[in-house]
Amino acid sequence: MALKYYDSPFHVTHDKETASKMAMKMDLSIMLSNLIKEQSWTQKQAAEKLGIQQSRVSDLKNAKIEKFTIDAMFDMLDVLGFRAQMSMPSLHEASIAISKVKVS
């Protein structure tokens, strides 16, 4: 029997559309958690910086992605100085890049 490979663990138990969104939210939660860790912020400090409750930072760090919308995660990245940019080379292909905004 041949092994079957999946795009993410979410693709094993969810339909393709749901799994893709869940994988994106997991990637965003990892990015946000790592940015908080990089700053050595406590959950309280991170909550103050992000304008959210401390319990939401805990949810983020514990990968409770079902409690967040993708919009909310992008809002947190905005607060941290990141911007998302979408490029669409064709009608059937697009990509999103998230990068730190350079301060001049």
mmCIF file of N, CA and C in Angstrom:
data_model
loop_
_atom_site.group_PDB
_atom_site.id
_atom_site.type_symbol
_atom_site.label_atom_id
_atom_site.label_comp_id
_atom_site.label_asym_id
_atom_site.label_seq_id
_atom_site.Cartn_x
_atom_site.Cartn_y
_atom_site.Cartn_z
ATOM 1 N N MET A 1 0.836 -1.179 0.000
ATOM 2 C CA MET A 1 0.000 0.000 0.000
ATOM 3 C C MET A 1 0.886 1.250 0.000
ATOM 4 N N ALA A 2 0.584 2.168 -0.869
ATOM 5 C CA ALA A 2 1.357 3.408 -0.970
ATOM 6 C C ALA A 2 0.955 4.366 0.146
ATOM 7 N N LEU A 3 1.934 5.109 0.621
ATOM 8 C CA LEU A 3 1.647 6.126 1.623
ATOM 9 C C LEU A 3 0.947 7.306 0.979
ATOM 10 N N LYS A 4 0.034 7.921 1.720
ATOM 11 C CA LYS A 4 -0.646 9.112 1.230
ATOM 12 C C LYS A 4 -0.120 10.306 2.008
ATOM 13 N N TYR A 5 0.263 11.349 1.302
ATOM 14 C CA TYR A 5 0.774 12.558 1.938
ATOM 15 C C TYR A 5 -0.282 13.648 1.884
ATOM 16 N N TYR A 6 -0.337 14.436 2.955
ATOM 17 C CA TYR A 6 -1.315 15.514 3.073
ATOM 18 C C TYR A 6 -0.598 16.855 3.164
ATOM 19 N N ASP A 7 -1.296 17.904 2.760
ATOM 20 C CA ASP A 7 -0.731 19.253 2.844
ATOM 21 C C ASP A 7 -0.469 19.661 4.286
ATOM 22 N N SER A 8 -1.344 19.248 5.195
ATOM 23 C CA SER A 8 -1.210 19.558 6.611
ATOM 24 C C SER A 8 -1.962 18.498 7.405
ATOM 25 N N PRO A 9 -1.758 18.425 8.703
ATOM 26 C CA PRO A 9 -2.532 17.473 9.504
ATOM 27 C C PRO A 9 -4.040 17.739 9.433
ATOM 28 N N PHE A 10 -4.412 18.979 9.207
ATOM 29 C CA PHE A 10 -5.831 19.333 9.131
ATOM 30 C C PHE A 10 -6.506 18.702 7.917
ATOM 31 N N HIS A 11 -5.727 18.432 6.881
ATOM 32 C CA HIS A 11 -6.279 17.852 5.654
ATOM 33 C C HIS A 11 -6.696 16.387 5.844
ATOM 34 N N VAL A 12 -6.263 15.773 6.921
ATOM 35 C CA VAL A 12 -6.637 14.389 7.199
ATOM 36 C C VAL A 12 -8.085 14.302 7.662
ATOM 37 N N THR A 13 -8.505 15.277 8.475
ATOM 38 C CA THR A 13 -9.815 15.186 9.130
ATOM 39 C C THR A 13 -10.837 16.213 8.669
ATOM 40 N N HIS A 14 -10.448 17.146 7.806
ATOM 41 C CA HIS A 14 -11.354 18.207 7.374
ATOM 42 C C HIS A 14 -11.379 18.293 5.848
ATOM 43 N N ASP A 15 -12.426 18.930 5.347
ATOM 44 C CA ASP A 15 -12.479 19.157 3.906
ATOM 45 C C ASP A 15 -11.369 20.133 3.521
ATOM 46 N N LYS A 16 -11.044 20.167 2.236
ATOM 47 C CA LYS A 16 -9.890 20.925 1.743
ATOM 48 C C LYS A 16 -9.953 22.417 2.110
ATOM 49 N N GLU A 17 -11.125 23.045 1.949
ATOM 50 C CA GLU A 17 -11.248 24.478 2.215
ATOM 51 C C GLU A 17 -11.045 24.782 3.701
ATOM 52 N N THR A 18 -11.702 24.006 4.556
ATOM 53 C CA THR A 18 -11.559 24.212 6.001
ATOM 54 C C THR A 18 -10.132 23.946 6.438
ATOM 55 N N ALA A 19 -9.554 22.865 5.952
ATOM 56 C CA ALA A 19 -8.195 22.497 6.330
ATOM 57 C C ALA A 19 -7.183 23.566 5.920
ATOM 58 N N SER A 20 -7.343 24.152 4.745
ATOM 59 C CA SER A 20 -6.423 25.195 4.286
ATOM 60 C C SER A 20 -6.490 26.422 5.188
ATOM 61 N N LYS A 21 -7.697 26.804 5.588
ATOM 62 C CA LYS A 21 -7.847 27.953 6.498
ATOM 63 C C LYS A 21 -7.255 27.642 7.862
ATOM 64 N N MET A 22 -7.483 26.429 8.349
ATOM 65 C CA MET A 22 -6.934 26.046 9.646
ATOM 66 C C MET A 22 -5.410 26.031 9.609
ATOM 67 N N ALA A 23 -4.840 25.547 8.525
ATOM 68 C CA ALA A 23 -3.379 25.528 8.391
ATOM 69 C C ALA A 23 -2.831 26.955 8.368
ATOM 70 N N MET A 24 -3.519 27.862 7.679
ATOM 71 C CA MET A 24 -3.074 29.260 7.650
ATOM 72 C C MET A 24 -3.145 29.868 9.050
ATOM 73 N N LYS A 25 -4.238 29.599 9.766
ATOM 74 C CA LYS A 25 -4.374 30.131 11.121
ATOM 75 C C LYS A 25 -3.298 29.563 12.044
ATOM 76 N N MET A 26 -2.949 28.302 11.881
ATOM 77 C CA MET A 26 -1.888 27.710 12.701
ATOM 78 C C MET A 26 -0.554 28.380 12.394
ATOM 79 N N ASP A 27 -0.253 28.594 11.118
ATOM 80 C CA ASP A 27 0.989 29.281 10.747
ATOM 81 C C ASP A 27 1.030 30.690 11.331
ATOM 82 N N LEU A 28 -0.093 31.401 11.266
ATOM 83 C CA LEU A 28 -0.151 32.760 11.812
ATOM 84 C C LEU A 28 0.016 32.741 13.329
ATOM 85 N N SER A 29 -0.580 31.767 13.999
ATOM 86 C CA SER A 29 -0.453 31.691 15.460
ATOM 87 C C SER A 29 0.990 31.398 15.861
ATOM 88 N N ILE A 30 1.662 30.563 15.085
ATOM 89 C CA ILE A 30 3.079 30.272 15.359
ATOM 90 C C ILE A 30 3.917 31.529 15.160
ATOM 91 N N MET A 31 3.647 32.252 14.084
ATOM 92 C CA MET A 31 4.388 33.489 13.812
ATOM 93 C C MET A 31 4.183 34.493 14.949
ATOM 94 N N LEU A 32 2.925 34.709 15.336
ATOM 95 C CA LEU A 32 2.627 35.659 16.409
ATOM 96 C C LEU A 32 3.257 35.230 17.727
ATOM 97 N N SER A 33 3.150 33.964 18.060
ATOM 98 C CA SER A 33 3.743 33.460 19.310
ATOM 99 C C SER A 33 5.253 33.646 19.315
ATOM 100 N N ASN A 34 5.882 33.368 18.182
ATOM 101 C CA ASN A 34 7.337 33.535 18.093
ATOM 102 C C ASN A 34 7.745 35.003 18.180
ATOM 103 N N LEU A 35 6.936 35.892 17.597
ATOM 104 C CA LEU A 35 7.241 37.328 17.698
ATOM 105 C C LEU A 35 7.121 37.806 19.144
ATOM 106 N N ILE A 36 6.126 37.317 19.859
ATOM 107 C CA ILE A 36 5.958 37.671 21.277
ATOM 108 C C ILE A 36 7.146 37.139 22.075
ATOM 109 N N LYS A 37 7.524 35.906 21.810
ATOM 110 C CA LYS A 37 8.662 35.297 22.510
ATOM 111 C C LYS A 37 9.951 36.060 22.206
ATOM 112 N N GLU A 38 10.133 36.445 20.954
ATOM 113 C CA GLU A 38 11.327 37.193 20.551
ATOM 114 C C GLU A 38 11.470 38.497 21.331
ATOM 115 N N GLN A 39 10.343 39.123 21.661
ATOM 116 C CA GLN A 39 10.350 40.374 22.420
ATOM 117 C C GLN A 39 10.487 40.140 23.930
ATOM 118 N N SER A 40 10.423 38.873 24.333
ATOM 119 C CA SER A 40 10.467 38.493 25.763
ATOM 120 C C SER A 40 9.328 39.132 26.561
ATOM 121 N N TRP A 41 8.187 39.296 25.911
ATOM 122 C CA TRP A 41 7.022 39.869 26.587
ATOM 123 C C TRP A 41 6.315 38.808 27.415
ATOM 124 N N THR A 42 5.798 39.241 28.562
ATOM 125 C CA THR A 42 4.885 38.388 29.305
ATOM 126 C C THR A 42 3.555 38.399 28.562
ATOM 127 N N GLN A 43 2.656 37.522 28.941
ATOM 128 C CA GLN A 43 1.348 37.526 28.305
ATOM 129 C C GLN A 43 0.635 38.856 28.550
ATOM 130 N N LYS A 44 0.815 39.409 29.738
ATOM 131 C CA LYS A 44 0.193 40.696 30.055
ATOM 132 C C LYS A 44 0.764 41.807 29.168
ATOM 133 N N GLN A 45 2.077 41.834 28.998
ATOM 134 C CA GLN A 45 2.705 42.851 28.150
ATOM 135 C C GLN A 45 2.255 42.696 26.697
ATOM 136 N N ALA A 46 2.214 41.465 26.221
ATOM 137 C CA ALA A 46 1.777 41.215 24.843
ATOM 138 C C ALA A 46 0.337 41.671 24.656
ATOM 139 N N ALA A 47 -0.503 41.391 25.628
ATOM 140 C CA ALA A 47 -1.911 41.794 25.547
ATOM 141 C C ALA A 47 -2.034 43.317 25.466
ATOM 142 N N GLU A 48 -1.248 44.017 26.265
ATOM 143 C CA GLU A 48 -1.279 45.486 26.241
ATOM 144 C C GLU A 48 -0.819 46.008 24.882
ATOM 145 N N LYS A 49 0.260 45.451 24.355
ATOM 146 C CA LYS A 49 0.782 45.883 23.050
ATOM 147 C C LYS A 49 -0.217 45.604 21.931
ATOM 148 N N LEU A 50 -0.873 44.435 21.989
ATOM 149 C CA LEU A 50 -1.784 44.024 20.921
ATOM 150 C C LEU A 50 -3.201 44.556 21.097
ATOM 151 N N GLY A 51 -3.501 45.116 22.270
ATOM 152 C CA GLY A 51 -4.836 45.640 22.520
ATOM 153 C C GLY A 51 -5.886 44.544 22.682
ATOM 154 N N ILE A 52 -5.454 43.422 23.276
ATOM 155 C CA ILE A 52 -6.372 42.306 23.513
ATOM 156 C C ILE A 52 -6.280 41.883 24.976
ATOM 157 N N GLN A 53 -7.154 40.989 25.386
ATOM 158 C CA GLN A 53 -7.122 40.458 26.740
ATOM 159 C C GLN A 53 -5.973 39.457 26.901
ATOM 160 N N GLN A 54 -5.443 39.342 28.108
ATOM 161 C CA GLN A 54 -4.369 38.402 28.392
ATOM 162 C C GLN A 54 -4.788 36.977 28.061
ATOM 163 N N SER A 55 -6.040 36.654 28.292
ATOM 164 C CA SER A 55 -6.514 35.298 28.006
ATOM 165 C C SER A 55 -6.423 34.977 26.514
ATOM 166 N N ARG A 56 -6.563 35.997 25.675
ATOM 167 C CA ARG A 56 -6.434 35.793 24.217
ATOM 168 C C ARG A 56 -4.988 35.477 23.844
ATOM 169 N N VAL A 57 -4.025 36.092 24.537
ATOM 170 C CA VAL A 57 -2.618 35.777 24.293
ATOM 171 C C VAL A 57 -2.362 34.329 24.701
ATOM 172 N N SER A 58 -2.937 33.906 25.809
ATOM 173 C CA SER A 58 -2.810 32.524 26.244
ATOM 174 C C SER A 58 -3.388 31.580 25.192
ATOM 175 N N ASP A 59 -4.569 31.924 24.673
ATOM 176 C CA ASP A 59 -5.178 31.109 23.615
ATOM 177 C C ASP A 59 -4.255 31.005 22.404
ATOM 178 N N LEU A 60 -3.656 32.121 22.048
ATOM 179 C CA LEU A 60 -2.750 32.157 20.897
ATOM 180 C C LEU A 60 -1.539 31.257 21.137
ATOM 181 N N LYS A 61 -0.922 31.398 22.298
ATOM 182 C CA LYS A 61 0.274 30.614 22.613
ATOM 183 C C LYS A 61 -0.031 29.128 22.735
ATOM 184 N N ASN A 62 -1.269 28.797 23.078
ATOM 185 C CA ASN A 62 -1.667 27.395 23.211
ATOM 186 C C ASN A 62 -2.327 26.857 21.947
ATOM 187 N N ALA A 63 -2.161 27.594 20.848
ATOM 188 C CA ALA A 63 -2.634 27.170 19.520
ATOM 189 C C ALA A 63 -4.126 26.863 19.488
ATOM 190 N N LYS A 64 -4.899 27.621 20.221
ATOM 191 C CA LYS A 64 -6.359 27.465 20.174
ATOM 192 C C LYS A 64 -6.893 28.301 19.008
ATOM 193 N N ILE A 65 -6.525 27.876 17.811
ATOM 194 C CA ILE A 65 -6.789 28.656 16.601
ATOM 195 C C ILE A 65 -8.264 28.803 16.294
ATOM 196 N N GLU A 66 -9.085 27.900 16.815
ATOM 197 C CA GLU A 66 -10.521 27.994 16.559
ATOM 198 C C GLU A 66 -11.130 29.235 17.206
ATOM 199 N N LYS A 67 -10.415 29.856 18.128
ATOM 200 C CA LYS A 67 -10.919 31.047 18.817
ATOM 201 C C LYS A 67 -10.589 32.338 18.073
ATOM 202 N N PHE A 68 -9.862 32.239 16.945
ATOM 203 C CA PHE A 68 -9.429 33.421 16.210
ATOM 204 C C PHE A 68 -9.920 33.395 14.771
ATOM 205 N N THR A 69 -10.171 34.580 14.249
ATOM 206 C CA THR A 69 -10.407 34.704 12.817
ATOM 207 C C THR A 69 -9.072 35.071 12.168
ATOM 208 N N ILE A 70 -8.975 34.817 10.907
ATOM 209 C CA ILE A 70 -7.759 35.217 10.176
ATOM 210 C C ILE A 70 -7.610 36.734 10.239
ATOM 211 N N ASP A 71 -8.731 37.464 10.149
ATOM 212 C CA ASP A 71 -8.690 38.931 10.250
ATOM 213 C C ASP A 71 -8.075 39.384 11.566
ATOM 214 N N ALA A 72 -8.477 38.755 12.663
ATOM 215 C CA ALA A 72 -7.955 39.138 13.984
ATOM 216 C C ALA A 72 -6.447 38.907 14.050
ATOM 217 N N MET A 73 -6.000 37.828 13.446
ATOM 218 C CA MET A 73 -4.565 37.543 13.460
ATOM 219 C C MET A 73 -3.791 38.550 12.614
ATOM 220 N N PHE A 74 -4.344 38.923 11.464
ATOM 221 C CA PHE A 74 -3.700 39.947 10.648
ATOM 222 C C PHE A 74 -3.709 41.292 11.364
ATOM 223 N N ASP A 75 -4.768 41.598 12.123
ATOM 224 C CA ASP A 75 -4.802 42.830 12.912
ATOM 225 C C ASP A 75 -3.668 42.854 13.931
ATOM 226 N N MET A 76 -3.412 41.716 14.584
ATOM 227 C CA MET A 76 -2.317 41.647 15.554
ATOM 228 C C MET A 76 -0.972 41.846 14.863
ATOM 229 N N LEU A 77 -0.814 41.269 13.692
ATOM 230 C CA LEU A 77 0.431 41.472 12.941
ATOM 231 C C LEU A 77 0.597 42.935 12.551
ATOM 232 N N ASP A 78 -0.508 43.594 12.180
ATOM 233 C CA ASP A 78 -0.454 45.025 11.862
ATOM 234 C C ASP A 78 0.087 45.820 13.046
ATOM 235 N N VAL A 79 -0.412 45.521 14.240
ATOM 236 C CA VAL A 79 0.030 46.222 15.450
ATOM 237 C C VAL A 79 1.529 46.023 15.670
ATOM 238 N N LEU A 80 2.018 44.854 15.312
ATOM 239 C CA LEU A 80 3.439 44.547 15.491
ATOM 240 C C LEU A 80 4.312 45.072 14.353
ATOM 241 N N GLY A 81 3.697 45.786 13.414
ATOM 242 C CA GLY A 81 4.465 46.420 12.341
ATOM 243 C C GLY A 81 4.625 45.588 11.090
ATOM 244 N N PHE A 82 3.780 44.584 10.919
ATOM 245 C CA PHE A 82 3.841 43.745 9.723
ATOM 246 C C PHE A 82 2.684 44.090 8.801
ATOM 247 N N ARG A 83 2.888 43.873 7.533
ATOM 248 C CA ARG A 83 1.834 44.090 6.545
ATOM 249 C C ARG A 83 1.769 42.887 5.619
ATOM 250 N N ALA A 84 0.566 42.561 5.254
ATOM 251 C CA ALA A 84 0.362 41.471 4.297
ATOM 252 C C ALA A 84 0.138 42.080 2.924
ATOM 253 N N GLN A 85 0.745 41.475 1.940
ATOM 254 C CA GLN A 85 0.569 41.946 0.572
ATOM 255 C C GLN A 85 0.249 40.743 -0.298
ATOM 256 N N MET A 86 -0.803 40.877 -1.060
ATOM 257 C CA MET A 86 -1.214 39.798 -1.939
ATOM 258 C C MET A 86 -0.796 40.124 -3.361
ATOM 259 N N SER A 87 -0.270 39.127 -4.036
ATOM 260 C CA SER A 87 0.028 39.297 -5.452
ATOM 261 C C SER A 87 -0.783 38.247 -6.207
ATOM 262 N N MET A 88 -1.255 38.650 -7.367
ATOM 263 C CA MET A 88 -2.095 37.765 -8.156
ATOM 264 C C MET A 88 -1.611 37.778 -9.599
ATOM 265 N N PRO A 89 -0.646 36.903 -9.912
ATOM 266 C CA PRO A 89 -0.103 36.889 -11.267
ATOM 267 C C PRO A 89 -1.108 36.440 -12.320
ATOM 268 N N SER A 90 -2.126 35.688 -11.892
ATOM 269 C CA SER A 90 -3.172 35.276 -12.829
ATOM 270 C C SER A 90 -4.470 35.106 -12.054
ATOM 271 N N LEU A 91 -5.527 34.921 -12.763
ATOM 272 C CA LEU A 91 -6.833 34.751 -12.143
ATOM 273 C C LEU A 91 -6.889 33.488 -11.276
ATOM 274 N N HIS A 92 -6.029 32.536 -11.532
ATOM 275 C CA HIS A 92 -6.077 31.253 -10.833
ATOM 276 C C HIS A 92 -4.898 31.011 -9.895
ATOM 277 N N GLU A 93 -4.148 32.064 -9.612
ATOM 278 C CA GLU A 93 -2.979 31.927 -8.742
ATOM 279 C C GLU A 93 -2.774 33.220 -7.964
ATOM 280 N N ALA A 94 -2.541 33.060 -6.677
ATOM 281 C CA ALA A 94 -2.273 34.218 -5.826
ATOM 282 C C ALA A 94 -1.387 33.777 -4.671
ATOM 283 N N SER A 95 -0.671 34.718 -4.104
ATOM 284 C CA SER A 95 0.139 34.426 -2.927
ATOM 285 C C SER A 95 0.081 35.627 -1.989
ATOM 286 N N ILE A 96 0.307 35.351 -0.722
ATOM 287 C CA ILE A 96 0.308 36.394 0.297
ATOM 288 C C ILE A 96 1.687 36.399 0.945
ATOM 289 N N ALA A 97 2.284 37.580 1.033
ATOM 290 C CA ALA A 97 3.574 37.745 1.708
ATOM 291 C C ALA A 97 3.365 38.655 2.908
ATOM 292 N N ILE A 98 3.927 38.274 4.035
ATOM 293 C CA ILE A 98 3.832 39.073 5.260
ATOM 294 C C ILE A 98 5.242 39.525 5.592
ATOM 295 N N SER A 99 5.421 40.826 5.712
ATOM 296 C CA SER A 99 6.753 41.317 6.004
ATOM 297 C C SER A 99 6.701 42.523 6.930
ATOM 298 N N LYS A 100 7.780 42.719 7.636
ATOM 299 C CA LYS A 100 7.926 43.851 8.563
ATOM 300 C C LYS A 100 8.020 45.138 7.755
ATOM 301 N N VAL A 101 7.299 46.139 8.171
ATOM 302 C CA VAL A 101 7.344 47.428 7.508
ATOM 303 C C VAL A 101 8.611 48.145 7.969
ATOM 304 N N LYS A 102 9.356 48.653 7.016
ATOM 305 C CA LYS A 102 10.575 49.391 7.356
ATOM 306 C C LYS A 102 10.201 50.774 7.850
ATOM 307 N N VAL A 103 10.755 51.127 8.991
ATOM 308 C CA VAL A 103 10.518 52.443 9.564
ATOM 309 C C VAL A 103 11.621 53.379 9.087
ATOM 310 N N SER A 104 11.210 54.522 8.526
ATOM 311 C CA SER A 104 12.236 55.448 8.035
ATOM 312 C C SER A 104 12.428 56.608 8.958
#
